[in-house]
Amino acid sequence: MSRRTLFGLLVGLVFSGLTALAHHSAAATYDVDHKITLSGKVTQVEWKNPHVFYFIDVSDTSGKVTNWAIEASTPNQLYRAGWRKDDLKSGDAVTLAGSSPARNGLPKASGGTLTLTDGRKVFTGSPSSDQ
């Protein structure tokens, strides 16, 4: 094998390893073994790469409102799953079921099935499949 070929293979191997490290495991951030359900009003939607985020104001039994950040899949994956950018708007009343909460206790979650205001259910991505 020539030195150029060997060098090219080594460079390719190094760069392929770097891209694998760039993506994080959802299981490191979210408790994928614990599922929660959240209901409330959407306050913001960020439809951009690498993940779509939306925020929900959720009231507890005492009436205290907490704004939850929900990490969904990539825009492309959501689009292929039937989502459209305008399906979720500020002020919409939604329910998110089967979502995984953040391990650090912050009001943040990932994945689950979102019930939209028209009753349609859309899959937001699953942290357990992103390990």
Short mmCIF file of C-alpha atoms in Angstrom, two decimals:
data_model
loop_
_atom_site.label_atom_id
_atom_site.label_comp_id
_atom_site.label_asym_id
_atom_site.label_seq_id
_atom_site.Cartn_x
_atom_site.Cartn_y
_atom_site.Cartn_z
CA MET A 1 0.00 0.00 0.00
CA SER A 2 1.41 3.41 -0.91
CA ARG A 3 2.06 6.07 1.70
CA ARG A 4 -0.51 8.39 0.11
CA THR A 5 -3.21 5.75 0.33
CA LEU A 6 -2.33 4.93 3.92
CA PHE A 7 -2.30 8.63 4.85
CA GLY A 8 -5.68 9.15 3.19
CA LEU A 9 -7.19 6.24 5.09
CA LEU A 10 -5.83 7.51 8.40
CA VAL A 11 -7.15 11.02 7.81
CA GLY A 12 -10.56 9.58 6.88
CA LEU A 13 -10.59 7.45 10.00
CA VAL A 14 -9.77 10.42 12.25
CA PHE A 15 -12.51 12.60 10.75
CA SER A 16 -15.12 9.85 10.91
CA GLY A 17 -14.37 9.46 14.62
CA LEU A 18 -14.80 13.19 15.21
CA THR A 19 -18.25 13.26 13.64
CA ALA A 20 -19.34 10.35 15.82
CA LEU A 21 -18.27 12.29 18.91
CA ALA A 22 -20.16 15.40 17.79
CA HIS A 23 -23.59 13.85 18.37
CA HIS A 24 -24.60 13.41 21.98
CA SER A 25 -26.56 10.58 23.51
CA ALA A 26 -30.03 11.58 24.71
CA ALA A 27 -29.70 9.07 27.55
CA ALA A 28 -26.90 11.21 29.02
CA THR A 29 -29.21 14.23 29.28
CA TYR A 30 -32.67 12.68 29.71
CA ASP A 31 -34.01 9.93 31.96
CA VAL A 32 -35.20 7.62 29.18
CA ASP A 33 -36.53 5.09 31.72
CA HIS A 34 -38.95 7.63 33.25
CA LYS A 35 -41.86 8.97 31.18
CA ILE A 36 -43.93 12.04 31.95
CA THR A 37 -47.05 13.72 30.55
CA LEU A 38 -47.30 17.50 30.25
CA SER A 39 -50.33 19.62 29.31
CA GLY A 40 -50.33 23.34 28.72
CA LYS A 41 -50.05 26.18 26.26
CA VAL A 42 -47.25 26.58 23.75
CA THR A 43 -45.23 29.74 24.34
CA GLN A 44 -42.56 29.44 21.67
CA VAL A 45 -41.48 27.21 18.77
CA GLU A 46 -37.90 27.05 17.43
CA TRP A 47 -37.97 25.10 14.17
CA LYS A 48 -34.25 24.85 13.35
CA ASN A 49 -31.34 22.43 13.19
CA PRO A 50 -30.05 20.40 14.86
CA HIS A 51 -33.26 19.89 16.89
CA VAL A 52 -36.66 21.52 17.03
CA PHE A 53 -37.48 23.00 20.45
CA TYR A 54 -40.86 24.11 21.68
CA PHE A 55 -41.86 25.50 25.04
CA ILE A 56 -45.00 24.77 27.07
CA ASP A 57 -46.39 26.61 30.10
CA VAL A 58 -47.51 23.84 32.47
CA SER A 59 -49.54 24.51 35.65
CA ASP A 60 -49.14 22.26 38.68
CA THR A 61 -51.95 21.45 41.15
CA SER A 62 -51.29 24.64 43.15
CA GLY A 63 -51.54 26.78 39.99
CA LYS A 64 -47.82 27.52 39.72
CA VAL A 65 -46.81 27.79 36.04
CA THR A 66 -43.51 26.36 34.83
CA ASN A 67 -42.21 26.84 31.30
CA TRP A 68 -40.92 23.49 29.97
CA ALA A 69 -38.43 23.27 27.09
CA ILE A 70 -39.17 20.26 24.89
CA GLU A 71 -36.46 18.91 22.59
CA ALA A 72 -37.87 17.22 19.51
CA SER A 73 -36.15 15.51 16.62
CA THR A 74 -34.60 17.27 13.63
CA PRO A 75 -36.79 19.40 11.34
CA ASN A 76 -36.26 16.94 8.49
CA GLN A 77 -37.30 13.91 10.56
CA LEU A 78 -40.38 15.71 11.89
CA TYR A 79 -41.34 16.81 8.37
CA ARG A 80 -41.03 13.23 7.11
CA ALA A 81 -43.18 12.10 10.05
CA GLY A 82 -45.99 14.45 8.99
CA TRP A 83 -45.22 17.62 10.93
CA ARG A 84 -45.32 21.00 9.24
CA LYS A 85 -43.64 24.12 10.55
CA ASP A 86 -46.99 25.84 11.17
CA ASP A 87 -48.64 22.86 12.96
CA LEU A 88 -47.59 24.22 16.35
CA LYS A 89 -48.13 27.87 17.26
CA SER A 90 -47.81 30.01 20.37
CA GLY A 91 -51.02 29.83 22.38
CA ASP A 92 -51.96 26.31 21.25
CA ALA A 93 -53.19 24.02 24.04
CA VAL A 94 -51.32 20.71 23.74
CA THR A 95 -50.61 17.50 25.64
CA LEU A 96 -47.26 15.73 25.46
CA ALA A 97 -47.25 12.08 26.58
CA GLY A 98 -44.37 9.64 26.99
CA SER A 99 -41.67 12.27 27.19
CA SER A 100 -38.37 11.79 29.05
CA PRO A 101 -37.50 14.46 31.64
CA ALA A 102 -34.05 15.99 32.09
CA ARG A 103 -31.77 14.11 34.48
CA ASN A 104 -30.69 17.35 36.19
CA GLY A 105 -34.23 18.22 37.35
CA LEU A 106 -34.64 21.28 35.11
CA PRO A 107 -38.00 21.72 33.34
CA LYS A 108 -36.77 20.18 30.11
CA ALA A 109 -37.88 17.00 28.35
CA SER A 110 -37.37 15.13 25.11
CA GLY A 111 -39.44 13.03 22.77
CA GLY A 112 -42.92 11.69 23.24
CA THR A 113 -46.20 12.01 21.39
CA LEU A 114 -47.74 15.47 21.09
CA THR A 115 -51.51 15.89 20.76
CA LEU A 116 -52.18 19.04 18.75
CA THR A 117 -55.20 21.34 19.13
CA ASP A 118 -56.99 19.59 16.23
CA GLY A 119 -56.62 16.22 18.04
CA ARG A 120 -53.92 14.92 15.69
CA LYS A 121 -51.08 13.07 17.42
CA VAL A 122 -47.54 13.58 16.17
CA PHE A 123 -44.41 11.77 17.26
CA THR A 124 -41.71 14.21 18.40
CA GLY A 125 -38.82 11.77 18.54
CA SER A 126 -37.63 9.28 21.07
CA PRO A 127 -34.58 9.83 23.23
CA SER A 128 -34.26 6.09 23.79
CA SER A 129 -33.64 5.58 20.07
CA ASP A 130 -30.90 8.23 20.05
CA GLN A 131 -28.30 6.49 22.20
#
